[in-house]
Tab-separated table of C-alpha atoms in Angstrom:
chain	number	residue	atom	x	y	z
L	275	UNK	CA	97.451	120.944	98.693
L	276	UNK	CA	97.442	117.148	98.354
L	277	UNK	CA	99.743	114.424	97.006
L	278	UNK	CA	99.393	115.776	93.447
L	279	UNK	CA	101.099	118.763	91.773
L	280	UNK	CA	98.110	120.980	92.546
L	281	UNK	CA	97.198	123.779	94.919
L	282	UNK	CA	93.684	124.664	96.053
L	283	UNK	CA	92.361	128.063	97.094
L	284	UNK	CA	88.937	128.722	98.587
L	285	UNK	CA	87.260	131.962	97.474
L	286	UNK	CA	84.593	133.103	99.926
L	287	UNK	CA	81.950	135.484	98.604
L	288	UNK	CA	79.531	136.279	101.395
L	289	UNK	CA	77.686	133.058	102.194
L	290	UNK	CA	78.888	131.233	99.072
L	291	UNK	CA	82.324	129.938	98.104
L	292	UNK	CA	84.178	128.231	95.271
L	293	UNK	CA	87.549	126.562	94.800
L	294	UNK	CA	90.403	127.616	92.527
L	295	UNK	CA	92.519	124.635	91.419
L	296	UNK	CA	96.032	125.535	90.282
L	297	UNK	CA	98.083	122.870	88.464
L	298	UNK	CA	101.811	123.365	88.041
L	299	UNK	CA	102.302	120.090	86.142
L	300	UNK	CA	100.227	117.564	84.175
L	301	UNK	CA	97.524	120.155	83.461
L	302	UNK	CA	95.463	117.890	81.211
L	303	UNK	CA	95.090	115.258	83.913
L	304	UNK	CA	94.997	117.516	86.961
L	305	UNK	CA	92.480	119.998	85.504
L	306	UNK	CA	90.630	118.678	82.441
L	307	UNK	CA	90.480	114.990	83.401
L	308	UNK	CA	89.511	116.014	86.928
L	309	UNK	CA	86.665	118.212	85.619
L	310	UNK	CA	85.541	115.489	83.174
L	311	UNK	CA	85.429	112.767	85.840
L	312	UNK	CA	83.512	115.109	88.158
L	313	UNK	CA	81.016	115.620	85.326
L	314	UNK	CA	80.662	111.820	84.904
L	315	UNK	CA	79.989	111.479	88.633
L	316	UNK	CA	77.388	114.264	88.704
L	317	UNK	CA	75.679	112.802	85.614
L	318	UNK	CA	75.335	109.509	87.490
L	319	UNK	CA	73.823	110.945	90.659
L	320	UNK	CA	77.066	111.116	92.673
L	321	UNK	CA	77.901	114.471	94.241
L	322	UNK	CA	81.158	115.998	92.954
L	323	UNK	CA	82.459	119.537	92.272
L	324	UNK	CA	81.043	121.229	89.183
L	325	UNK	CA	83.240	123.120	86.716
L	326	UNK	CA	82.464	126.856	86.955
L	327	UNK	CA	85.256	128.429	84.872
L	328	UNK	CA	87.983	126.913	82.742
L	329	UNK	CA	91.330	128.662	82.290
L	330	UNK	CA	93.310	125.454	81.832
L	331	UNK	CA	95.763	127.146	79.429
L	332	UNK	CA	96.823	129.233	82.418
L	333	UNK	CA	96.840	126.189	84.692
L	334	UNK	CA	93.646	127.187	86.522
L	335	UNK	CA	90.043	126.026	86.831
L	336	UNK	CA	87.318	127.180	89.210
L	337	UNK	CA	85.008	124.531	90.686
L	338	UNK	CA	82.111	124.497	93.135
L	339	UNK	CA	82.962	124.031	96.797
L	340	UNK	CA	81.573	120.943	98.550
L	341	UNK	CA	82.604	122.240	101.973
L	342	UNK	CA	85.273	121.941	104.643
L	343	UNK	CA	84.228	118.794	106.526
L	344	UNK	CA	85.857	115.598	105.280
L	345	UNK	CA	84.540	112.169	106.201
L	346	UNK	CA	87.792	111.709	108.142
L	347	UNK	CA	86.940	114.707	110.392
L	348	UNK	CA	83.335	113.517	110.630
L	349	UNK	CA	83.977	109.871	111.553
L	350	UNK	CA	87.291	109.694	113.444
L	351	UNK	CA	85.797	110.106	116.953
L	352	UNK	CA	82.455	108.376	116.337
L	353	UNK	CA	81.966	105.031	118.067
L	354	UNK	CA	79.340	103.507	115.797
L	355	UNK	CA	80.995	103.689	112.378
L	356	UNK	CA	79.199	100.819	110.635
L	357	UNK	CA	76.056	102.703	109.511
L	358	UNK	CA	78.004	105.638	108.007
L	359	UNK	CA	80.464	103.358	106.229
L	360	UNK	CA	77.580	101.390	104.733
L	361	UNK	CA	76.379	104.618	103.060
L	362	UNK	CA	79.791	104.983	101.450
L	363	UNK	CA	79.689	101.359	100.246
L	364	UNK	CA	76.386	102.321	98.581
L	365	UNK	CA	78.255	105.109	96.725
L	366	UNK	CA	80.892	102.602	95.555
L	367	UNK	CA	78.109	100.387	94.208
L	368	UNK	CA	76.709	103.443	92.388
L	369	UNK	CA	80.155	104.104	90.907
L	370	UNK	CA	80.312	100.522	89.691
L	371	UNK	CA	77.032	100.913	87.831
L	372	UNK	CA	78.489	103.698	85.636
L	373	UNK	CA	78.513	102.509	82.033
L	374	UNK	CA	82.001	102.674	80.606
L	375	UNK	CA	82.335	104.687	77.379
L	376	UNK	CA	85.226	104.707	74.939
L	377	UNK	CA	85.601	108.483	75.346
L	378	UNK	CA	84.089	111.203	77.521
L	379	UNK	CA	83.717	114.775	76.290
L	380	UNK	CA	84.504	117.972	78.144
L	381	UNK	CA	83.737	120.702	75.613
L	382	UNK	CA	86.228	120.239	72.764
L	383	UNK	CA	88.374	117.823	74.787
L	384	UNK	CA	88.104	114.032	74.716
L	385	UNK	CA	88.939	112.140	77.898
L	386	UNK	CA	89.687	108.420	77.787
L	387	UNK	CA	89.790	106.357	80.987
L	388	UNK	CA	92.812	104.102	81.164
L	389	UNK	CA	92.414	100.400	81.948
L	390	UNK	CA	94.320	98.910	84.898
L	391	UNK	CA	96.847	96.255	83.929
L	392	UNK	CA	99.501	94.131	85.609
L	393	UNK	CA	101.985	96.777	84.461
L	394	UNK	CA	100.002	99.487	86.321
L	395	UNK	CA	100.017	97.470	89.536
L	396	UNK	CA	103.800	97.078	89.365
L	397	UNK	CA	104.383	100.708	88.387
L	398	UNK	CA	102.495	101.831	91.499
L	399	UNK	CA	104.076	99.387	93.950
L	400	UNK	CA	107.510	100.262	92.477
L	401	UNK	CA	107.101	103.623	94.269
L	402	UNK	CA	107.875	101.668	97.449
L	403	UNK	CA	111.257	100.580	96.077
L	404	UNK	CA	112.106	103.884	94.392
L	405	UNK	CA	111.319	106.083	97.397
L	406	UNK	CA	110.523	104.327	100.678
L	407	UNK	CA	113.139	101.564	100.565
L	408	UNK	CA	115.936	103.884	99.418
L	409	UNK	CA	115.033	106.492	102.043
L	410	UNK	CA	114.809	104.167	105.048
L	411	UNK	CA	117.375	101.487	104.271
L	412	UNK	CA	121.134	101.991	104.049
L	413	UNK	CA	121.432	98.233	103.538
L	414	UNK	CA	123.813	97.361	100.702
L	415	UNK	CA	121.584	94.407	99.815
L	416	UNK	CA	118.772	96.745	98.752
L	417	UNK	CA	118.881	95.420	95.181
L	418	UNK	CA	118.444	91.844	96.450
L	419	UNK	CA	115.528	92.867	98.704
L	420	UNK	CA	113.856	94.609	95.747
L	421	UNK	CA	114.328	91.529	93.515
L	422	UNK	CA	112.824	89.132	96.087
L	423	UNK	CA	109.845	91.356	96.886
L	424	UNK	CA	109.098	92.146	93.241
L	425	UNK	CA	109.074	88.432	92.402
L	426	UNK	CA	106.618	87.795	95.261
L	427	UNK	CA	104.408	90.691	94.182
L	428	UNK	CA	104.392	89.395	90.623
L	429	UNK	CA	103.195	85.976	91.851
L	430	UNK	CA	100.331	87.396	93.888
L	431	UNK	CA	99.254	89.972	91.269
L	432	UNK	CA	98.785	87.092	88.842
L	433	UNK	CA	96.366	85.513	91.346
L	434	UNK	CA	93.906	88.428	91.117
L	435	UNK	CA	90.569	86.882	90.195
L	436	UNK	CA	88.287	89.635	88.840
L	437	UNK	CA	88.683	91.389	85.499
L	438	UNK	CA	89.350	95.110	85.111
L	439	UNK	CA	85.925	96.170	83.837
L	440	UNK	CA	84.581	98.514	86.521
L	441	UNK	CA	84.612	102.296	87.006
L	442	UNK	CA	87.093	102.914	89.851
L	443	UNK	CA	87.550	106.262	91.628
L	444	UNK	CA	90.993	104.980	92.669
L	445	UNK	CA	91.438	107.144	95.764
L	446	UNK	CA	88.214	106.495	97.653
L	447	UNK	CA	89.352	107.209	101.209
L	448	UNK	CA	88.086	109.215	104.163
L	449	UNK	CA	89.897	112.471	103.314
L	450	UNK	CA	88.544	112.523	99.739
L	451	UNK	CA	84.923	112.260	100.823
L	452	UNK	CA	83.231	115.511	101.854
L	453	UNK	CA	80.234	115.633	104.172
L	454	UNK	CA	77.651	118.077	102.775
L	455	UNK	CA	74.558	118.203	105.010
L	456	UNK	CA	73.226	114.628	104.818
L	457	UNK	CA	75.068	113.779	101.592
L	458	UNK	CA	78.597	112.692	100.772
L	459	UNK	CA	80.566	114.178	97.873
L	460	UNK	CA	83.747	112.960	96.165
L	461	UNK	CA	86.869	114.957	95.367
L	462	UNK	CA	90.324	114.092	93.953
L	463	UNK	CA	88.803	112.025	91.139
L	464	UNK	CA	91.314	112.680	88.339
L	465	UNK	CA	92.919	109.237	88.692
L	466	UNK	CA	89.684	107.383	87.896
L	467	UNK	CA	90.327	104.247	85.897
L	468	UNK	CA	88.674	101.072	84.615
L	469	UNK	CA	89.754	98.478	87.123
L	470	UNK	CA	89.033	95.818	89.699
L	471	UNK	CA	85.692	96.054	91.579
L	472	UNK	CA	87.479	95.566	94.924
L	473	UNK	CA	89.907	98.481	94.531
L	474	UNK	CA	87.675	101.268	95.918
L	475	UNK	CA	86.385	98.904	98.610
L	476	UNK	CA	89.976	98.387	99.810
L	477	UNK	CA	90.689	102.151	99.657
L	478	UNK	CA	87.725	102.846	101.920
L	479	UNK	CA	87.735	100.101	104.534
L	480	UNK	CA	91.466	99.332	104.731
L	481	UNK	CA	92.344	103.040	104.841
L	482	UNK	CA	95.728	103.990	106.317
L	483	UNK	CA	94.214	107.113	107.906
L	484	UNK	CA	91.495	105.389	109.951
L	485	UNK	CA	92.395	101.883	111.077
L	486	UNK	CA	89.127	99.977	111.347
L	487	UNK	CA	89.060	96.777	113.444
L	488	UNK	CA	89.289	93.564	111.381
L	489	UNK	CA	85.783	92.570	112.482
L	490	UNK	CA	84.330	95.837	111.120
L	491	UNK	CA	86.319	95.490	107.886
L	492	UNK	CA	84.890	91.979	107.430
L	493	UNK	CA	81.341	93.177	108.140
L	494	UNK	CA	81.695	95.938	105.535
L	495	UNK	CA	83.188	93.587	102.959
L	496	UNK	CA	80.271	91.199	103.479
L	497	UNK	CA	77.840	94.120	103.193
L	498	UNK	CA	79.435	95.087	99.864
L	499	UNK	CA	79.222	91.434	98.758
L	500	UNK	CA	75.509	91.248	99.605
L	501	UNK	CA	74.621	94.386	97.598
L	502	UNK	CA	77.051	94.357	94.670
L	503	UNK	CA	76.927	92.764	91.233
L	504	UNK	CA	79.332	90.124	92.605
L	505	UNK	CA	76.853	88.587	95.063
L	506	UNK	CA	76.640	85.372	93.012
L	507	UNK	CA	80.410	84.931	93.131
L	508	UNK	CA	82.253	82.869	95.725
L	509	UNK	CA	83.005	85.231	98.643
L	510	UNK	CA	86.582	83.895	98.829
L	511	UNK	CA	87.267	85.357	95.376
L	512	UNK	CA	86.362	88.814	96.713
L	513	UNK	CA	88.522	88.284	99.809
L	514	UNK	CA	91.401	87.131	97.607
L	515	UNK	CA	91.381	90.332	95.507
L	516	UNK	CA	90.720	92.491	98.577
L	517	UNK	CA	93.855	91.173	100.323
L	518	UNK	CA	96.096	91.410	97.245
L	519	UNK	CA	94.987	94.948	96.363
L	520	UNK	CA	95.421	95.994	99.997
L	521	UNK	CA	99.084	94.945	99.843
L	522	UNK	CA	99.550	96.695	96.514
L	523	UNK	CA	97.911	99.901	97.718
L	524	UNK	CA	99.976	100.046	100.910
L	525	UNK	CA	103.219	99.611	98.957
L	526	UNK	CA	102.125	102.498	96.727
L	527	UNK	CA	101.102	104.739	99.650
L	528	UNK	CA	104.404	104.250	101.507
L	529	UNK	CA	106.269	105.318	98.368
L	530	UNK	CA	104.043	108.328	97.670
L	531	UNK	CA	104.190	109.659	101.232
L	532	UNK	CA	108.011	109.521	101.262
L	533	UNK	CA	108.131	111.161	97.827
């Protein structure tokens, strides 16, 4: 399982295997959108599971199996992380070169990628107030705390510099990247969105699962800057969005994990 309303089962057939994905809720998003985004990734030279069988009316699809070794398992005890992380930055840059279409087709189904907005940012960070804050604080002033923090978040969200015009995986972290021989594949892609170019960069290098030293984070951000379509921009604009989206993402994660 993961943080979604899905369950995953590995079917092993001799030396080959596949994955059954079972969705108890939000079947369109958790099965069809997931399969469609995987198809977009594969069509753009990024390794992702392929749809093998579609029984979405029964809440089930079968997809190809990328393997059991996540990037988290692969990297957590390695001392020299920079080189491997640079390869993942290269994948983010590949993602950001995907041409955005109005609709994507998966057989008879049309899939439309949503565009991030200020409302989205607040909806996600509100998970912190709805779940984390209520769970951990018995303080009667909880409403006042929420009001103050939401006002501050609103101020900083309005300072985001870059437009939402980039393909974003939206959950690009170490546990959603699978190591397959010398390649890296992506899973958990159903939340893909058109958003800020720094969002996936934040997900990867300011990951809550693997705390990278600040110096390494800065080196990776500069590496992204040197290779991305933003290399003619002022670096401080990238750092600005990186820091704001890091705050937003951590608020969201705290809420989701408590939920």
